[in-house]
Structures are given as structure tokens and as C-alpha cells.
Amino acid sequence: MRWLTLYLRSRRAPMALAVAAGCAGLMWSLWAIFSKDRQVAPQMVVLTVLLLVSILTLTLSSPDYALDRTAALSWPPRRAAHLLAALLIVVGSLVLTRYTAAHFGPASVLLRDAAGLLGLTALGASLLTPARSWFLPLGWTLIAVLFPRTETVADQLLTWQSQAPDNRPAVLLALLLALAGLVTYALAGPSRRATADLPA
């Protein structure tokens, strides 16, 4: 238990969770106040998921980079559990709105988008740095939301975040991104360049 407490504190998890909860509450409040429709618009659902994922990305590294690389602990299962916990937090917090004045959903879209975007950010955390890992998901998602296309399979893949829940290419690409991010981050951890993002 003490190890878990230290782990969460070293990754600023309490702060990230508080900010994520505040942002989710803000998005929920905006829709509940200004819209007569109980179902939140798909574009706002995608952007809310992206926002929560970006905030939780802050927890993918700690100030003690050397300690994270030590062989004294088996890091891959811990890193995998970290990502799965982040997925549950994002999806679970938005599914809880099902019986409220503003409903984020459907759950299959929340799961697809959260898994794909978390995988993409985890991949970025390993190949770039955690501080820069949200650049690609942000740019990709904004383009997908602003310019949704469904004409061809290539269009559906490029805009997978904005596709219908039963769109198979979008689901497959999200699963591929999720699996690639999970395996890469669990095995490699954050990029060695992560230390350059830390204050001196």
C-alpha cells in the first residue's frame, strides 16, 4: 500500500485526477446548462475524452527517471496496469453520467476513443516524451472532428474518432493503437528524453 501511495504521488496522480474530474464536470455542466438535448453531441464526447486523456498523460513519468529504469522492480506489469487504470477512469467517469441531465455516450464510443487515444499518447510517451505525447492525438482528433468523412475506408481510418459506434475500420484502428501503445509503453517506459522536460 505504501508503495502504491508513493508511486501515485511521484506521478502527480492526485493532481491529475482532480484536474480531470474538474474538466469532466465542467464539460458536463456546460452541456446540461446550454443544451436541451440530454445526449451530449458526438463532437463534444470526443473532445472530452481527448481532454481527460491529455490530462492523465501527465502521470506517465516521474521526476526520478533513473529509479523508473531500475531493474529492482518489474516495471512492465506496473506500467500496463497504469494505462488500464487510466482507461477505466476516463470511461468510468463519463459512463457515470448515464442517469444525469447530460449523458456522455454510447459506452462503446467512449471505450473505443479512450483506448485508441490512450494508446496513441502512450506510444508518444515512449517515442517522444510524456510532455509532448499529446501533440499527435490532439491534432489528429481536431481534424477528425472538424472534417469528418465516411466515403472510403481510408477516410474512416483517418477520422476514426468521429465515426459511428459500429464502424469496423475505426474500431480496429483504435484497438491497434491501444495495443501498440500498451505494449510499447509497458516494455520501454517513457522516453529517455523525458529528463529534458523536467525542471533543473
PDB file of C-alpha atoms in Angstrom:
ATOM      1  CA  MET A   1       0.000   0.000   0.000  1.00  0.00           C
ATOM      2  CA  ARG A   2       2.838   2.351   0.864  1.00  0.00           C
ATOM      3  CA  TRP A   3       4.484   1.589  -2.496  1.00  0.00           C
ATOM      4  CA  LEU A   4       1.256   2.437  -4.314  1.00  0.00           C
ATOM      5  CA  THR A   5       0.921   5.704  -2.424  1.00  0.00           C
ATOM      6  CA  LEU A   6       4.480   6.704  -3.262  1.00  0.00           C
ATOM      7  CA  TYR A   7       4.001   5.641  -6.886  1.00  0.00           C
ATOM      8  CA  LEU A   8       0.874   7.761  -7.304  1.00  0.00           C
ATOM      9  CA  ARG A   9       2.425  10.778  -5.586  1.00  0.00           C
ATOM     10  CA  SER A  10       5.604  10.566  -7.671  1.00  0.00           C
ATOM     11  CA  ARG A  11       3.487  10.733 -10.819  1.00  0.00           C
ATOM     12  CA  ARG A  12       1.337  13.597  -9.577  1.00  0.00           C
ATOM     13  CA  ALA A  13      -1.702  11.342  -9.870  1.00  0.00           C
ATOM     14  CA  PRO A  14      -3.809  13.128  -7.203  1.00  0.00           C
ATOM     15  CA  MET A  15      -3.414  16.461  -9.013  1.00  0.00           C
ATOM     16  CA  ALA A  16      -4.099  14.905 -12.434  1.00  0.00           C
ATOM     17  CA  LEU A  17      -7.212  13.131 -11.140  1.00  0.00           C
ATOM     18  CA  ALA A  18      -8.520  16.319  -9.556  1.00  0.00           C
ATOM     19  CA  VAL A  19      -7.977  18.324 -12.755  1.00  0.00           C
ATOM     20  CA  ALA A  20      -9.539  15.560 -14.889  1.00  0.00           C
ATOM     21  CA  ALA A  21     -12.594  15.388 -12.615  1.00  0.00           C
ATOM     22  CA  GLY A  22     -12.919  19.179 -12.755  1.00  0.00           C
ATOM     23  CA  CYS A  23     -12.719  19.235 -16.555  1.00  0.00           C
ATOM     24  CA  ALA A  24     -15.247  16.397 -16.895  1.00  0.00           C
ATOM     25  CA  GLY A  25     -17.566  18.239 -14.535  1.00  0.00           C
ATOM     26  CA  LEU A  26     -17.132  21.468 -16.480  1.00  0.00           C
ATOM     27  CA  MET A  27     -17.942  19.833 -19.827  1.00  0.00           C
ATOM     28  CA  TRP A  28     -20.932  18.066 -18.277  1.00  0.00           C
ATOM     29  CA  SER A  29     -22.179  21.330 -16.752  1.00  0.00           C
ATOM     30  CA  LEU A  30     -21.823  23.268 -19.992  1.00  0.00           C
ATOM     31  CA  TRP A  31     -23.915  20.719 -21.878  1.00  0.00           C
ATOM     32  CA  ALA A  32     -26.519  20.367 -19.111  1.00  0.00           C
ATOM     33  CA  ILE A  33     -26.982  24.145 -18.861  1.00  0.00           C
ATOM     34  CA  PHE A  34     -26.880  25.205 -22.502  1.00  0.00           C
ATOM     35  CA  SER A  35     -28.456  22.248 -24.337  1.00  0.00           C
ATOM     36  CA  LYS A  36     -31.997  20.900 -24.267  1.00  0.00           C
ATOM     37  CA  ASP A  37     -30.812  17.532 -25.576  1.00  0.00           C
ATOM     38  CA  ARG A  38     -29.832  15.069 -22.858  1.00  0.00           C
ATOM     39  CA  GLN A  39     -27.434  13.187 -25.133  1.00  0.00           C
ATOM     40  CA  VAL A  40     -24.120  15.024 -25.446  1.00  0.00           C
ATOM     41  CA  ALA A  41     -23.132  15.720 -29.070  1.00  0.00           C
ATOM     42  CA  PRO A  42     -20.600  13.248 -30.533  1.00  0.00           C
ATOM     43  CA  GLN A  43     -18.044  16.011 -31.181  1.00  0.00           C
ATOM     44  CA  MET A  44     -18.138  17.090 -27.555  1.00  0.00           C
ATOM     45  CA  VAL A  45     -17.870  13.469 -26.394  1.00  0.00           C
ATOM     46  CA  VAL A  46     -14.685  13.000 -28.435  1.00  0.00           C
ATOM     47  CA  LEU A  47     -13.183  16.279 -27.228  1.00  0.00           C
ATOM     48  CA  THR A  48     -13.993  15.450 -23.595  1.00  0.00           C
ATOM     49  CA  VAL A  49     -12.310  12.059 -23.898  1.00  0.00           C
ATOM     50  CA  LEU A  50      -9.295  13.734 -25.519  1.00  0.00           C
ATOM     51  CA  LEU A  51      -9.135  16.293 -22.716  1.00  0.00           C
ATOM     52  CA  LEU A  52      -9.194  13.635 -19.981  1.00  0.00           C
ATOM     53  CA  VAL A  53      -6.603  11.505 -21.770  1.00  0.00           C
ATOM     54  CA  SER A  54      -4.294  14.515 -22.205  1.00  0.00           C
ATOM     55  CA  ILE A  55      -4.506  15.340 -18.506  1.00  0.00           C
ATOM     56  CA  LEU A  56      -3.790  11.766 -17.411  1.00  0.00           C
ATOM     57  CA  THR A  57      -0.778  11.726 -19.736  1.00  0.00           C
ATOM     58  CA  LEU A  58       0.973  13.839 -17.097  1.00  0.00           C
ATOM     59  CA  THR A  59       1.180  10.727 -14.907  1.00  0.00           C
ATOM     60  CA  LEU A  60       3.193   8.659 -17.386  1.00  0.00           C
ATOM     61  CA  SER A  61       6.558   9.727 -15.962  1.00  0.00           C
ATOM     62  CA  SER A  62       8.021  10.687 -12.612  1.00  0.00           C
ATOM     63  CA  PRO A  63      10.735  13.166 -11.575  1.00  0.00           C
ATOM     64  CA  ASP A  64      13.072  10.263 -10.708  1.00  0.00           C
ATOM     65  CA  TYR A  65      13.728   8.925 -14.178  1.00  0.00           C
ATOM     66  CA  ALA A  66      16.661   6.754 -13.066  1.00  0.00           C
ATOM     67  CA  LEU A  67      14.507   5.000 -10.474  1.00  0.00           C
ATOM     68  CA  ASP A  68      11.916   4.188 -13.127  1.00  0.00           C
ATOM     69  CA  ARG A  69      14.624   2.391 -15.083  1.00  0.00           C
ATOM     70  CA  THR A  70      15.906   0.257 -12.240  1.00  0.00           C
ATOM     71  CA  ALA A  71      15.681  -3.486 -12.595  1.00  0.00           C
ATOM     72  CA  ALA A  72      14.820  -3.907  -8.919  1.00  0.00           C
ATOM     73  CA  LEU A  73      11.138  -3.802  -9.815  1.00  0.00           C
ATOM     74  CA  SER A  74       9.249  -5.473 -12.640  1.00  0.00           C
ATOM     75  CA  TRP A  75       8.023  -2.353 -14.394  1.00  0.00           C
ATOM     76  CA  PRO A  76       6.122  -3.745 -17.439  1.00  0.00           C
ATOM     77  CA  PRO A  77       3.098  -5.071 -15.488  1.00  0.00           C
ATOM     78  CA  ARG A  78       3.002  -1.880 -13.401  1.00  0.00           C
ATOM     79  CA  ARG A  79       3.078   0.328 -16.484  1.00  0.00           C
ATOM     80  CA  ALA A  80       0.383  -1.799 -18.160  1.00  0.00           C
ATOM     81  CA  ALA A  81      -1.779  -1.563 -15.025  1.00  0.00           C
ATOM     82  CA  HIS A  82      -1.221   2.207 -15.023  1.00  0.00           C
ATOM     83  CA  LEU A  83      -2.602   2.541 -18.562  1.00  0.00           C
ATOM     84  CA  LEU A  84      -5.538   0.213 -17.876  1.00  0.00           C
ATOM     85  CA  ALA A  85      -6.391   2.217 -14.754  1.00  0.00           C
ATOM     86  CA  ALA A  86      -6.326   5.433 -16.806  1.00  0.00           C
ATOM     87  CA  LEU A  87      -8.681   3.807 -19.334  1.00  0.00           C
ATOM     88  CA  LEU A  88     -11.106   2.794 -16.582  1.00  0.00           C
ATOM     89  CA  ILE A  89     -11.009   6.299 -15.086  1.00  0.00           C
ATOM     90  CA  VAL A  90     -11.780   8.017 -18.405  1.00  0.00           C
ATOM     91  CA  VAL A  91     -14.540   5.621 -19.469  1.00  0.00           C
ATOM     92  CA  GLY A  92     -15.963   5.108 -15.980  1.00  0.00           C
ATOM     93  CA  SER A  93     -16.212   8.796 -15.136  1.00  0.00           C
ATOM     94  CA  LEU A  94     -18.164   9.521 -18.327  1.00  0.00           C
ATOM     95  CA  VAL A  95     -20.367   6.403 -18.154  1.00  0.00           C
ATOM     96  CA  LEU A  96     -21.487   7.559 -14.699  1.00  0.00           C
ATOM     97  CA  THR A  97     -23.320  10.430 -16.391  1.00  0.00           C
ATOM     98  CA  ARG A  98     -25.794   7.952 -17.896  1.00  0.00           C
ATOM     99  CA  TYR A  99     -28.528   8.796 -15.366  1.00  0.00           C
ATOM    100  CA  THR A 100     -27.885  12.528 -15.161  1.00  0.00           C
ATOM    101  CA  ALA A 101     -29.071  15.590 -17.072  1.00  0.00           C
ATOM    102  CA  ALA A 102     -26.272  15.246 -19.638  1.00  0.00           C
ATOM    103  CA  HIS A 103     -25.307  11.801 -20.895  1.00  0.00           C
ATOM    104  CA  PHE A 104     -21.887  11.050 -22.429  1.00  0.00           C
ATOM    105  CA  GLY A 105     -22.087   8.015 -24.645  1.00  0.00           C
ATOM    106  CA  PRO A 106     -22.599   5.497 -26.039  1.00  0.00           C
ATOM    107  CA  ALA A 107     -20.231   3.433 -23.920  1.00  0.00           C
ATOM    108  CA  SER A 108     -18.771   1.673 -26.966  1.00  0.00           C
ATOM    109  CA  VAL A 109     -17.648   5.035 -28.394  1.00  0.00           C
ATOM    110  CA  LEU A 110     -16.177   6.099 -25.058  1.00  0.00           C
ATOM    111  CA  LEU A 111     -14.244   2.833 -24.832  1.00  0.00           C
ATOM    112  CA  ARG A 112     -13.071   2.986 -28.461  1.00  0.00           C
ATOM    113  CA  ASP A 113     -11.919   6.593 -28.326  1.00  0.00           C
ATOM    114  CA  ALA A 114     -10.350   6.377 -24.862  1.00  0.00           C
ATOM    115  CA  ALA A 115      -8.461   3.170 -25.726  1.00  0.00           C
ATOM    116  CA  GLY A 116      -7.215   4.500 -29.062  1.00  0.00           C
ATOM    117  CA  LEU A 117      -6.199   7.905 -27.748  1.00  0.00           C
ATOM    118  CA  LEU A 118      -4.546   6.462 -24.636  1.00  0.00           C
ATOM    119  CA  GLY A 119      -2.617   4.043 -26.825  1.00  0.00           C
ATOM    120  CA  LEU A 120      -1.543   6.876 -29.084  1.00  0.00           C
ATOM    121  CA  THR A 121      -0.369   9.024 -26.176  1.00  0.00           C
ATOM    122  CA  ALA A 122       1.435   6.078 -24.568  1.00  0.00           C
ATOM    123  CA  LEU A 123       3.184   5.449 -27.868  1.00  0.00           C
ATOM    124  CA  GLY A 124       4.145   9.132 -27.968  1.00  0.00           C
ATOM    125  CA  ALA A 125       5.395   8.992 -24.372  1.00  0.00           C
ATOM    126  CA  SER A 126       7.805   6.219 -25.317  1.00  0.00           C
ATOM    127  CA  LEU A 127       8.905   7.544 -28.707  1.00  0.00           C
ATOM    128  CA  LEU A 128       8.904  11.285 -27.858  1.00  0.00           C
ATOM    129  CA  THR A 129       8.370  12.338 -24.237  1.00  0.00           C
ATOM    130  CA  PRO A 130       5.290  12.327 -21.970  1.00  0.00           C
ATOM    131  CA  ALA A 131       5.200  16.135 -22.149  1.00  0.00           C
ATOM    132  CA  ARG A 132       4.892  16.024 -25.933  1.00  0.00           C
ATOM    133  CA  SER A 133       2.892  12.823 -26.286  1.00  0.00           C
ATOM    134  CA  TRP A 134      -0.470  14.573 -26.600  1.00  0.00           C
ATOM    135  CA  PHE A 135       0.502  16.645 -29.657  1.00  0.00           C
ATOM    136  CA  LEU A 136      -0.410  13.970 -32.242  1.00  0.00           C
ATOM    137  CA  PRO A 137      -3.691  12.865 -30.567  1.00  0.00           C
ATOM    138  CA  LEU A 138      -4.771  16.498 -30.250  1.00  0.00           C
ATOM    139  CA  GLY A 139      -4.017  17.438 -33.856  1.00  0.00           C
ATOM    140  CA  TRP A 140      -5.425  14.200 -35.280  1.00  0.00           C
ATOM    141  CA  THR A 141      -8.636  14.404 -33.244  1.00  0.00           C
ATOM    142  CA  LEU A 142      -9.302  18.048 -34.029  1.00  0.00           C
ATOM    143  CA  ILE A 143      -9.006  17.348 -37.758  1.00  0.00           C
ATOM    144  CA  ALA A 144     -11.246  14.265 -37.425  1.00  0.00           C
ATOM    145  CA  VAL A 145     -13.912  16.241 -35.553  1.00  0.00           C
ATOM    146  CA  LEU A 146     -13.818  19.306 -37.785  1.00  0.00           C
ATOM    147  CA  PHE A 147     -13.659  17.396 -41.080  1.00  0.00           C
ATOM    148  CA  PRO A 148     -15.471  14.051 -40.568  1.00  0.00           C
ATOM    149  CA  ARG A 149     -15.525  11.804 -43.627  1.00  0.00           C
ATOM    150  CA  THR A 150     -17.053   8.399 -44.297  1.00  0.00           C
ATOM    151  CA  GLU A 151     -16.803   7.922 -48.065  1.00  0.00           C
ATOM    152  CA  THR A 152     -13.962   5.403 -48.185  1.00  0.00           C
ATOM    153  CA  VAL A 153     -12.248   3.062 -45.765  1.00  0.00           C
ATOM    154  CA  ALA A 154      -9.222   5.385 -45.810  1.00  0.00           C
ATOM    155  CA  ASP A 155     -11.481   8.281 -44.797  1.00  0.00           C
ATOM    156  CA  GLN A 156     -12.958   6.216 -41.983  1.00  0.00           C
ATOM    157  CA  LEU A 157      -9.494   5.275 -40.730  1.00  0.00           C
ATOM    158  CA  LEU A 158      -8.201   8.846 -40.857  1.00  0.00           C
ATOM    159  CA  THR A 159     -11.230  10.093 -38.914  1.00  0.00           C
ATOM    160  CA  TRP A 160     -11.757   7.055 -36.672  1.00  0.00           C
ATOM    161  CA  GLN A 161     -12.520   9.202 -33.625  1.00  0.00           C
ATOM    162  CA  SER A 162     -15.640  10.685 -35.243  1.00  0.00           C
ATOM    163  CA  GLN A 163     -17.042   7.502 -36.793  1.00  0.00           C
ATOM    164  CA  ALA A 164     -20.265   5.752 -35.757  1.00  0.00           C
ATOM    165  CA  PRO A 165     -20.024   3.192 -32.926  1.00  0.00           C
ATOM    166  CA  ASP A 166     -20.404   0.225 -35.311  1.00  0.00           C
ATOM    167  CA  ASN A 167     -17.769   1.371 -37.814  1.00  0.00           C
ATOM    168  CA  ARG A 168     -15.444  -1.629 -38.024  1.00  0.00           C
ATOM    169  CA  PRO A 169     -12.327   0.079 -39.516  1.00  0.00           C
ATOM    170  CA  ALA A 170     -12.476   2.734 -36.767  1.00  0.00           C
ATOM    171  CA  VAL A 171     -12.758   0.082 -34.042  1.00  0.00           C
ATOM    172  CA  LEU A 172      -9.907  -1.972 -35.499  1.00  0.00           C
ATOM    173  CA  LEU A 173      -7.598   1.048 -35.775  1.00  0.00           C
ATOM    174  CA  ALA A 174      -8.404   2.115 -32.205  1.00  0.00           C
ATOM    175  CA  LEU A 175      -7.620  -1.412 -30.980  1.00  0.00           C
ATOM    176  CA  LEU A 176      -4.355  -1.408 -32.932  1.00  0.00           C
ATOM    177  CA  LEU A 177      -3.301   1.947 -31.451  1.00  0.00           C
ATOM    178  CA  ALA A 178      -4.302   0.794 -27.968  1.00  0.00           C
ATOM    179  CA  LEU A 179      -2.328  -2.439 -28.254  1.00  0.00           C
ATOM    180  CA  ALA A 180       0.736  -0.729 -29.759  1.00  0.00           C
ATOM    181  CA  GLY A 181       0.763   1.911 -27.038  1.00  0.00           C
ATOM    182  CA  LEU A 182       0.208  -0.598 -24.253  1.00  0.00           C
ATOM    183  CA  VAL A 183       2.986  -2.951 -25.356  1.00  0.00           C
ATOM    184  CA  THR A 184       5.485  -0.189 -26.193  1.00  0.00           C
ATOM    185  CA  TYR A 185       4.969   1.797 -23.003  1.00  0.00           C
ATOM    186  CA  ALA A 186       4.840  -1.286 -20.773  1.00  0.00           C
ATOM    187  CA  LEU A 187       8.112  -2.651 -22.147  1.00  0.00           C
ATOM    188  CA  ALA A 188      10.062   0.557 -22.834  1.00  0.00           C
ATOM    189  CA  GLY A 189       8.544   3.078 -20.443  1.00  0.00           C
ATOM    190  CA  PRO A 190       8.799   6.827 -21.057  1.00  0.00           C
ATOM    191  CA  SER A 191      11.420   8.072 -23.483  1.00  0.00           C
ATOM    192  CA  ARG A 192      14.909   8.687 -22.132  1.00  0.00           C
ATOM    193  CA  ARG A 193      14.493  12.266 -23.352  1.00  0.00           C
ATOM    194  CA  ALA A 194      11.853  12.706 -20.642  1.00  0.00           C
ATOM    195  CA  THR A 195      14.539  14.110 -18.341  1.00  0.00           C
ATOM    196  CA  ALA A 196      14.883  17.109 -20.657  1.00  0.00           C
ATOM    197  CA  ASP A 197      11.312  18.106 -19.789  1.00  0.00           C
ATOM    198  CA  LEU A 198      11.989  18.201 -16.067  1.00  0.00           C
ATOM    199  CA  PRO A 199      12.896  21.482 -14.358  1.00  0.00           C
ATOM    200  CA  ALA A 200      16.557  21.834 -13.401  1.00  0.00           C
TER     201      ALA A 200
END
